[in-house]
mmCIF file with all atom_site columns, C-alpha atoms in Angstrom:
data_model
loop_
_atom_site.group_PDB
_atom_site.id
_atom_site.type_symbol
_atom_site.label_atom_id
_atom_site.label_alt_id
_atom_site.label_comp_id
_atom_site.label_asym_id
_atom_site.label_entity_id
_atom_site.label_seq_id
_atom_site.pdbx_PDB_ins_code
_atom_site.Cartn_x
_atom_site.Cartn_y
_atom_site.Cartn_z
_atom_site.occupancy
_atom_site.B_iso_or_equiv
_atom_site.pdbx_formal_charge
_atom_site.auth_seq_id
_atom_site.auth_comp_id
_atom_site.auth_asym_id
_atom_site.auth_atom_id
_atom_site.pdbx_PDB_model_num
ATOM 1   C CA . UNK C 1 1   ? 114.008 66.220 -55.645  1.00 43.00 ? 22  UNK C CA 1
ATOM 2   C CA . UNK C 1 2   ? 112.971 63.224 -53.848  1.00 45.00 ? 23  UNK C CA 1
ATOM 3   C CA . UNK C 1 3   ? 114.236 60.056 -55.334  1.00 47.00 ? 24  UNK C CA 1
ATOM 4   C CA . UNK C 1 4   ? 110.532 59.418 -56.034  1.00 48.00 ? 25  UNK C CA 1
ATOM 5   C CA . UNK C 1 5   ? 109.998 62.775 -57.880  1.00 42.00 ? 26  UNK C CA 1
ATOM 6   C CA . UNK C 1 6   ? 113.209 61.747 -60.308  1.00 42.00 ? 27  UNK C CA 1
ATOM 7   C CA . UNK C 1 7   ? 111.997 58.473 -60.562  1.00 43.00 ? 28  UNK C CA 1
ATOM 8   C CA . UNK C 1 8   ? 108.488 59.875 -62.010  1.00 48.00 ? 29  UNK C CA 1
ATOM 9   C CA . UNK C 1 9   ? 110.621 62.374 -64.161  1.00 45.00 ? 30  UNK C CA 1
ATOM 10  C CA . UNK C 1 10  ? 112.327 59.862 -65.832  1.00 52.00 ? 31  UNK C CA 1
ATOM 11  C CA . UNK C 1 11  ? 109.857 57.279 -66.207  1.00 70.00 ? 32  UNK C CA 1
ATOM 12  C CA . UNK C 1 12  ? 108.333 59.643 -68.689  1.00 75.00 ? 33  UNK C CA 1
ATOM 13  C CA . UNK C 1 13  ? 110.566 58.541 -70.601  1.00 80.00 ? 34  UNK C CA 1
ATOM 14  C CA . UNK C 1 14  ? 110.664 55.012 -70.975  1.00 85.00 ? 35  UNK C CA 1
ATOM 15  C CA . UNK C 1 15  ? 106.863 54.914 -70.555  1.00 83.00 ? 36  UNK C CA 1
ATOM 16  C CA . UNK C 1 16  ? 107.301 56.496 -74.078  1.00 83.00 ? 37  UNK C CA 1
ATOM 17  C CA . UNK C 1 17  ? 109.627 54.221 -75.786  1.00 88.00 ? 38  UNK C CA 1
ATOM 18  C CA . UNK C 1 18  ? 108.013 50.633 -74.275  1.00 88.00 ? 39  UNK C CA 1
ATOM 19  C CA . UNK C 1 19  ? 104.393 52.716 -75.621  1.00 86.00 ? 40  UNK C CA 1
ATOM 20  C CA . UNK C 1 20  ? 106.826 52.869 -79.488  1.00 87.00 ? 41  UNK C CA 1
ATOM 21  C CA . UNK C 1 21  ? 107.760 49.381 -78.743  1.00 90.00 ? 42  UNK C CA 1
ATOM 22  C CA . UNK C 1 22  ? 104.496 48.244 -78.757  1.00 86.00 ? 43  UNK C CA 1
ATOM 23  C CA . UNK C 1 23  ? 103.499 50.080 -81.754  1.00 85.00 ? 44  UNK C CA 1
ATOM 24  C CA . UNK C 1 24  ? 106.326 48.180 -83.414  1.00 89.00 ? 45  UNK C CA 1
ATOM 25  C CA . UNK C 1 25  ? 105.295 44.523 -81.985  1.00 86.00 ? 46  UNK C CA 1
ATOM 26  C CA . UNK C 1 26  ? 101.405 45.620 -83.806  1.00 83.00 ? 47  UNK C CA 1
ATOM 27  C CA . UNK C 1 27  ? 102.370 47.118 -86.626  1.00 84.00 ? 48  UNK C CA 1
ATOM 28  C CA . UNK C 1 28  ? 104.955 43.972 -86.937  1.00 85.00 ? 49  UNK C CA 1
ATOM 29  C CA . UNK C 1 29  ? 101.536 41.438 -85.905  1.00 80.00 ? 50  UNK C CA 1
ATOM 30  C CA . UNK C 1 30  ? 99.796  42.839 -88.302  1.00 79.00 ? 51  UNK C CA 1
ATOM 31  C CA . UNK C 1 31  ? 101.790 42.722 -91.198  1.00 82.00 ? 52  UNK C CA 1
ATOM 32  C CA . UNK C 1 32  ? 102.859 38.634 -90.370  1.00 81.00 ? 53  UNK C CA 1
ATOM 33  C CA . UNK C 1 33  ? 99.029  38.743 -89.755  1.00 77.00 ? 54  UNK C CA 1
ATOM 34  C CA . UNK C 1 34  ? 98.710  39.518 -93.679  1.00 77.00 ? 55  UNK C CA 1
ATOM 35  C CA . UNK C 1 35  ? 102.050 37.118 -95.439  1.00 79.00 ? 56  UNK C CA 1
ATOM 36  C CA . UNK C 1 36  ? 100.634 34.400 -93.574  1.00 75.00 ? 57  UNK C CA 1
ATOM 37  C CA . UNK C 1 37  ? 97.844  34.093 -95.571  1.00 69.00 ? 58  UNK C CA 1
ATOM 38  C CA . UNK C 1 38  ? 95.543  32.101 -94.170  1.00 56.00 ? 59  UNK C CA 1
ATOM 39  C CA . UNK C 1 39  ? 92.523  31.207 -96.070  1.00 51.00 ? 60  UNK C CA 1
ATOM 40  C CA . UNK C 1 40  ? 88.787  32.199 -95.863  1.00 43.00 ? 61  UNK C CA 1
ATOM 41  C CA . UNK C 1 41  ? 86.787  34.083 -93.441  1.00 50.00 ? 62  UNK C CA 1
ATOM 42  C CA . UNK C 1 42  ? 88.737  33.219 -90.648  1.00 54.00 ? 63  UNK C CA 1
ATOM 43  C CA . UNK C 1 43  ? 92.273  35.221 -91.981  1.00 52.00 ? 64  UNK C CA 1
ATOM 44  C CA . UNK C 1 44  ? 90.104  38.078 -92.977  1.00 54.00 ? 65  UNK C CA 1
ATOM 45  C CA . UNK C 1 45  ? 88.794  38.640 -88.584  1.00 60.00 ? 66  UNK C CA 1
ATOM 46  C CA . UNK C 1 46  ? 92.274  37.651 -87.418  1.00 64.00 ? 67  UNK C CA 1
ATOM 47  C CA . UNK C 1 47  ? 93.052  40.231 -89.960  1.00 62.00 ? 68  UNK C CA 1
ATOM 48  C CA . UNK C 1 48  ? 90.569  42.954 -89.272  1.00 65.00 ? 69  UNK C CA 1
ATOM 49  C CA . UNK C 1 49  ? 91.242  42.468 -85.791  1.00 70.00 ? 70  UNK C CA 1
ATOM 50  C CA . UNK C 1 50  ? 94.983  43.575 -85.839  1.00 70.00 ? 71  UNK C CA 1
ATOM 51  C CA . UNK C 1 51  ? 94.170  46.112 -88.412  1.00 69.00 ? 72  UNK C CA 1
ATOM 52  C CA . UNK C 1 52  ? 91.784  48.013 -85.936  1.00 74.00 ? 73  UNK C CA 1
ATOM 53  C CA . UNK C 1 53  ? 93.515  47.609 -82.906  1.00 80.00 ? 74  UNK C CA 1
ATOM 54  C CA . UNK C 1 54  ? 97.216  48.947 -84.489  1.00 80.00 ? 75  UNK C CA 1
ATOM 55  C CA . UNK C 1 55  ? 95.143  51.581 -85.803  1.00 81.00 ? 76  UNK C CA 1
ATOM 56  C CA . UNK C 1 56  ? 92.762  52.176 -82.743  1.00 85.00 ? 77  UNK C CA 1
ATOM 57  C CA . UNK C 1 57  ? 96.314  52.522 -80.753  1.00 85.00 ? 78  UNK C CA 1
ATOM 58  C CA . UNK C 1 58  ? 98.313  54.251 -82.642  1.00 86.00 ? 79  UNK C CA 1
ATOM 59  C CA . UNK C 1 59  ? 95.226  57.147 -82.875  1.00 88.00 ? 80  UNK C CA 1
ATOM 60  C CA . UNK C 1 60  ? 94.467  57.165 -79.502  1.00 88.00 ? 81  UNK C CA 1
ATOM 61  C CA . UNK C 1 61  ? 98.810  57.327 -78.503  1.00 87.00 ? 82  UNK C CA 1
ATOM 62  C CA . UNK C 1 62  ? 98.688  60.935 -81.403  1.00 88.00 ? 83  UNK C CA 1
ATOM 63  C CA . UNK C 1 63  ? 95.251  61.805 -79.718  1.00 91.00 ? 84  UNK C CA 1
ATOM 64  C CA . UNK C 1 64  ? 96.985  61.530 -76.122  1.00 88.00 ? 85  UNK C CA 1
ATOM 65  C CA . UNK C 1 65  ? 100.590 64.335 -77.022  1.00 89.00 ? 86  UNK C CA 1
ATOM 66  C CA . UNK C 1 66  ? 98.410  66.546 -78.703  1.00 92.00 ? 87  UNK C CA 1
ATOM 67  C CA . UNK C 1 67  ? 96.424  66.607 -76.164  1.00 90.00 ? 88  UNK C CA 1
ATOM 68  C CA . UNK C 1 68  ? 97.687  66.172 -73.374  1.00 88.00 ? 89  UNK C CA 1
ATOM 69  C CA . UNK C 1 69  ? 101.927 65.500 -73.693  1.00 88.00 ? 90  UNK C CA 1
ATOM 70  C CA . UNK C 1 70  ? 103.032 68.328 -76.498  1.00 92.00 ? 91  UNK C CA 1
ATOM 71  C CA . UNK C 1 71  ? 101.212 71.664 -74.462  1.00 93.00 ? 92  UNK C CA 1
ATOM 72  C CA . UNK C 1 72  ? 103.016 70.403 -71.477  1.00 90.00 ? 93  UNK C CA 1
ATOM 73  C CA . UNK C 1 73  ? 106.529 70.194 -73.397  1.00 92.00 ? 94  UNK C CA 1
ATOM 74  C CA . UNK C 1 74  ? 105.355 73.397 -74.841  1.00 94.00 ? 95  UNK C CA 1
ATOM 75  C CA . UNK C 1 75  ? 105.277 74.862 -72.059  1.00 93.00 ? 96  UNK C CA 1
ATOM 76  C CA . UNK C 1 76  ? 108.059 73.803 -69.564  1.00 91.00 ? 97  UNK C CA 1
ATOM 77  C CA . UNK C 1 77  ? 110.586 74.204 -73.087  1.00 94.00 ? 98  UNK C CA 1
ATOM 78  C CA . UNK C 1 78  ? 108.713 77.266 -75.571  1.00 96.00 ? 99  UNK C CA 1
ATOM 79  C CA . UNK C 1 79  ? 112.025 76.039 -77.911  1.00 97.00 ? 100 UNK C CA 1
ATOM 80  C CA . UNK C 1 80  ? 110.328 72.963 -79.232  1.00 96.00 ? 101 UNK C CA 1
ATOM 81  C CA . UNK C 1 81  ? 107.710 74.544 -80.463  1.00 97.00 ? 102 UNK C CA 1
ATOM 82  C CA . UNK C 1 82  ? 108.657 73.577 -84.417  1.00 97.00 ? 103 UNK C CA 1
ATOM 83  C CA . UNK C 1 83  ? 109.461 70.490 -82.757  1.00 96.00 ? 104 UNK C CA 1
ATOM 84  C CA . UNK C 1 84  ? 105.744 69.708 -81.232  1.00 96.00 ? 105 UNK C CA 1
ATOM 85  C CA . UNK C 1 85  ? 104.338 71.738 -84.412  1.00 96.00 ? 106 UNK C CA 1
ATOM 86  C CA . UNK C 1 86  ? 106.366 68.470 -86.510  1.00 96.00 ? 107 UNK C CA 1
ATOM 87  C CA . UNK C 1 87  ? 104.999 65.818 -84.461  1.00 94.00 ? 108 UNK C CA 1
ATOM 88  C CA . UNK C 1 88  ? 101.791 67.744 -84.716  1.00 95.00 ? 109 UNK C CA 1
ATOM 89  C CA . UNK C 1 89  ? 102.045 67.440 -88.341  1.00 95.00 ? 110 UNK C CA 1
ATOM 90  C CA . UNK C 1 90  ? 103.086 63.428 -88.537  1.00 94.00 ? 111 UNK C CA 1
ATOM 91  C CA . UNK C 1 91  ? 100.572 62.535 -86.374  1.00 92.00 ? 112 UNK C CA 1
ATOM 92  C CA . UNK C 1 92  ? 97.747  64.436 -88.898  1.00 93.00 ? 113 UNK C CA 1
ATOM 93  C CA . UNK C 1 93  ? 99.902  62.716 -91.729  1.00 93.00 ? 114 UNK C CA 1
ATOM 94  C CA . UNK C 1 94  ? 99.337  59.038 -90.650  1.00 90.00 ? 115 UNK C CA 1
ATOM 95  C CA . UNK C 1 95  ? 96.210  59.557 -88.596  1.00 90.00 ? 116 UNK C CA 1
ATOM 96  C CA . UNK C 1 96  ? 95.648  59.981 -92.693  1.00 93.00 ? 117 UNK C CA 1
ATOM 97  C CA . UNK C 1 97  ? 96.787  56.853 -93.781  1.00 91.00 ? 118 UNK C CA 1
ATOM 98  C CA . UNK C 1 98  ? 95.380  54.966 -90.684  1.00 87.00 ? 119 UNK C CA 1
ATOM 99  C CA . UNK C 1 99  ? 92.017  56.158 -92.863  1.00 89.00 ? 120 UNK C CA 1
ATOM 100 C CA . UNK C 1 100 ? 93.117  54.417 -95.567  1.00 91.00 ? 121 UNK C CA 1
ATOM 101 C CA . UNK C 1 101 ? 93.776  51.326 -94.499  1.00 85.00 ? 122 UNK C CA 1
ATOM 102 C CA . UNK C 1 102 ? 90.697  51.044 -92.125  1.00 83.00 ? 123 UNK C CA 1
ATOM 103 C CA . UNK C 1 103 ? 88.799  51.872 -95.439  1.00 88.00 ? 124 UNK C CA 1
ATOM 104 C CA . UNK C 1 104 ? 90.858  49.132 -97.371  1.00 85.00 ? 125 UNK C CA 1
ATOM 105 C CA . UNK C 1 105 ? 90.450  46.651 -94.708  1.00 80.00 ? 126 UNK C CA 1
ATOM 106 C CA . UNK C 1 106 ? 86.681  47.822 -95.171  1.00 81.00 ? 127 UNK C CA 1
ATOM 107 C CA . UNK C 1 107 ? 86.657  47.130 -98.973  1.00 85.00 ? 128 UNK C CA 1
ATOM 108 C CA . UNK C 1 108 ? 88.177  43.805 -98.358  1.00 80.00 ? 129 UNK C CA 1
ATOM 109 C CA . UNK C 1 109 ? 91.017  44.936 -101.228 1.00 83.00 ? 130 UNK C CA 1
ATOM 110 C CA . UNK C 1 110 ? 93.682  42.183 -101.546 1.00 82.00 ? 131 UNK C CA 1
ATOM 111 C CA . UNK C 1 111 ? 96.994  41.488 -99.034  1.00 80.00 ? 132 UNK C CA 1
ATOM 112 C CA . UNK C 1 112 ? 99.473  42.844 -101.631 1.00 83.00 ? 133 UNK C CA 1
ATOM 113 C CA . UNK C 1 113 ? 97.276  46.612 -100.676 1.00 86.00 ? 134 UNK C CA 1
ATOM 114 C CA . UNK C 1 114 ? 96.768  45.754 -97.259  1.00 84.00 ? 135 UNK C CA 1
ATOM 115 C CA . UNK C 1 115 ? 100.754 45.077 -97.197  1.00 85.00 ? 136 UNK C CA 1
ATOM 116 C CA . UNK C 1 116 ? 101.987 47.997 -98.631  1.00 91.00 ? 137 UNK C CA 1
ATOM 117 C CA . UNK C 1 117 ? 99.687  50.877 -96.967  1.00 90.00 ? 138 UNK C CA 1
ATOM 118 C CA . UNK C 1 118 ? 100.859 49.245 -93.868  1.00 88.00 ? 139 UNK C CA 1
ATOM 119 C CA . UNK C 1 119 ? 104.426 48.939 -95.928  1.00 92.00 ? 140 UNK C CA 1
ATOM 120 C CA . UNK C 1 120 ? 103.884 53.240 -96.137  1.00 93.00 ? 141 UNK C CA 1
ATOM 121 C CA . UNK C 1 121 ? 102.871 53.374 -91.913  1.00 91.00 ? 142 UNK C CA 1
ATOM 122 C CA . UNK C 1 122 ? 105.163 51.664 -90.243  1.00 92.00 ? 143 UNK C CA 1
ATOM 123 C CA . UNK C 1 123 ? 107.662 53.756 -92.265  1.00 95.00 ? 144 UNK C CA 1
ATOM 124 C CA . UNK C 1 124 ? 106.418 57.458 -91.439  1.00 94.00 ? 145 UNK C CA 1
ATOM 125 C CA . UNK C 1 125 ? 105.825 55.736 -87.749  1.00 91.00 ? 146 UNK C CA 1
ATOM 126 C CA . UNK C 1 126 ? 109.599 54.648 -87.876  1.00 94.00 ? 147 UNK C CA 1
ATOM 127 C CA . UNK C 1 127 ? 110.771 57.987 -89.175  1.00 95.00 ? 148 UNK C CA 1
ATOM 128 C CA . UNK C 1 128 ? 108.333 59.867 -87.162  1.00 93.00 ? 149 UNK C CA 1
ATOM 129 C CA . UNK C 1 129 ? 109.279 57.677 -83.674  1.00 92.00 ? 150 UNK C CA 1
ATOM 130 C CA . UNK C 1 130 ? 112.850 58.214 -83.485  1.00 95.00 ? 151 UNK C CA 1
ATOM 131 C CA . UNK C 1 131 ? 112.589 62.091 -84.528  1.00 95.00 ? 152 UNK C CA 1
ATOM 132 C CA . UNK C 1 132 ? 110.415 62.507 -81.293  1.00 92.00 ? 153 UNK C CA 1
ATOM 133 C CA . UNK C 1 133 ? 112.657 59.917 -78.751  1.00 92.00 ? 154 UNK C CA 1
ATOM 134 C CA . UNK C 1 134 ? 116.299 62.264 -80.155  1.00 94.00 ? 155 UNK C CA 1
ATOM 135 C CA . UNK C 1 135 ? 113.821 65.194 -79.419  1.00 94.00 ? 156 UNK C CA 1
ATOM 136 C CA . UNK C 1 136 ? 111.760 64.789 -77.045  1.00 90.00 ? 157 UNK C CA 1
ATOM 137 C CA . UNK C 1 137 ? 113.410 62.116 -73.808  1.00 87.00 ? 158 UNK C CA 1
ATOM 138 C CA . UNK C 1 138 ? 115.749 64.094 -71.984  1.00 87.00 ? 159 UNK C CA 1
ATOM 139 C CA . UNK C 1 139 ? 112.944 66.711 -71.699  1.00 88.00 ? 160 UNK C CA 1
ATOM 140 C CA . UNK C 1 140 ? 110.858 64.410 -70.603  1.00 84.00 ? 161 UNK C CA 1
ATOM 141 C CA . UNK C 1 141 ? 112.636 62.795 -68.178  1.00 82.00 ? 162 UNK C CA 1
ATOM 142 C CA . UNK C 1 142 ? 112.437 66.623 -65.986  1.00 81.00 ? 163 UNK C CA 1
ATOM 143 C CA . UNK C 1 143 ? 109.099 67.363 -67.447  1.00 81.00 ? 164 UNK C CA 1
ATOM 144 C CA . UNK C 1 144 ? 106.571 68.084 -64.821  1.00 78.00 ? 165 UNK C CA 1
ATOM 145 C CA . UNK C 1 145 ? 103.705 66.392 -65.611  1.00 75.00 ? 166 UNK C CA 1
ATOM 146 C CA . UNK C 1 146 ? 101.518 65.015 -63.424  1.00 75.00 ? 167 UNK C CA 1
ATOM 147 C CA . UNK C 1 147 ? 99.375  63.543 -66.298  1.00 73.00 ? 168 UNK C CA 1
ATOM 148 C CA . UNK C 1 148 ? 97.854  59.680 -66.014  1.00 72.00 ? 169 UNK C CA 1
ATOM 149 C CA . UNK C 1 149 ? 100.445 58.222 -68.694  1.00 72.00 ? 170 UNK C CA 1
ATOM 150 C CA . UNK C 1 150 ? 97.035  56.163 -69.973  1.00 72.00 ? 171 UNK C CA 1
ATOM 151 C CA . UNK C 1 151 ? 95.748  60.177 -71.152  1.00 75.00 ? 172 UNK C CA 1
ATOM 152 C CA . UNK C 1 152 ? 99.203  61.586 -72.634  1.00 73.00 ? 173 UNK C CA 1
ATOM 153 C CA . UNK C 1 153 ? 100.436 58.604 -74.425  1.00 72.00 ? 174 UNK C CA 1
ATOM 154 C CA . UNK C 1 154 ? 97.329  56.706 -74.903  1.00 73.00 ? 175 UNK C CA 1
ATOM 155 C CA . UNK C 1 155 ? 95.613  53.104 -74.142  1.00 68.00 ? 176 UNK C CA 1
ATOM 156 C CA . UNK C 1 156 ? 98.261  50.532 -74.605  1.00 59.00 ? 177 UNK C CA 1
#
């Protein structure tokens, strides 16, 4: 294997870590915006922007994994299919929680209620990311995947 091929393979695990870091940051910024308590319409617009951006990024990340990354991992490592099924179930649960958050934002619920939604999403998301990293990072360093990172890991 050439150095370039090895670098490309290791880059998948590094890219997954970067995407997870960015999503953690997006959640943190969203919660900080909510906690800031800026009054009026400007705060509502800002929160909608952060929530929409965060929800879109997290959904896109999971759709990319389900559509591109996980099938490649399953083909190369069939023994990981139970892990991948568990991760896909997490994706479904997180998607449901994001839908509830979007609905709460649309209804303009109080900041405390929005923060409860974000706290729940954050807890599930963090547990999911750690499980995924524990089981897939080493595999990604050897996975022969020619996909574009945006397709496999989402639009971040």
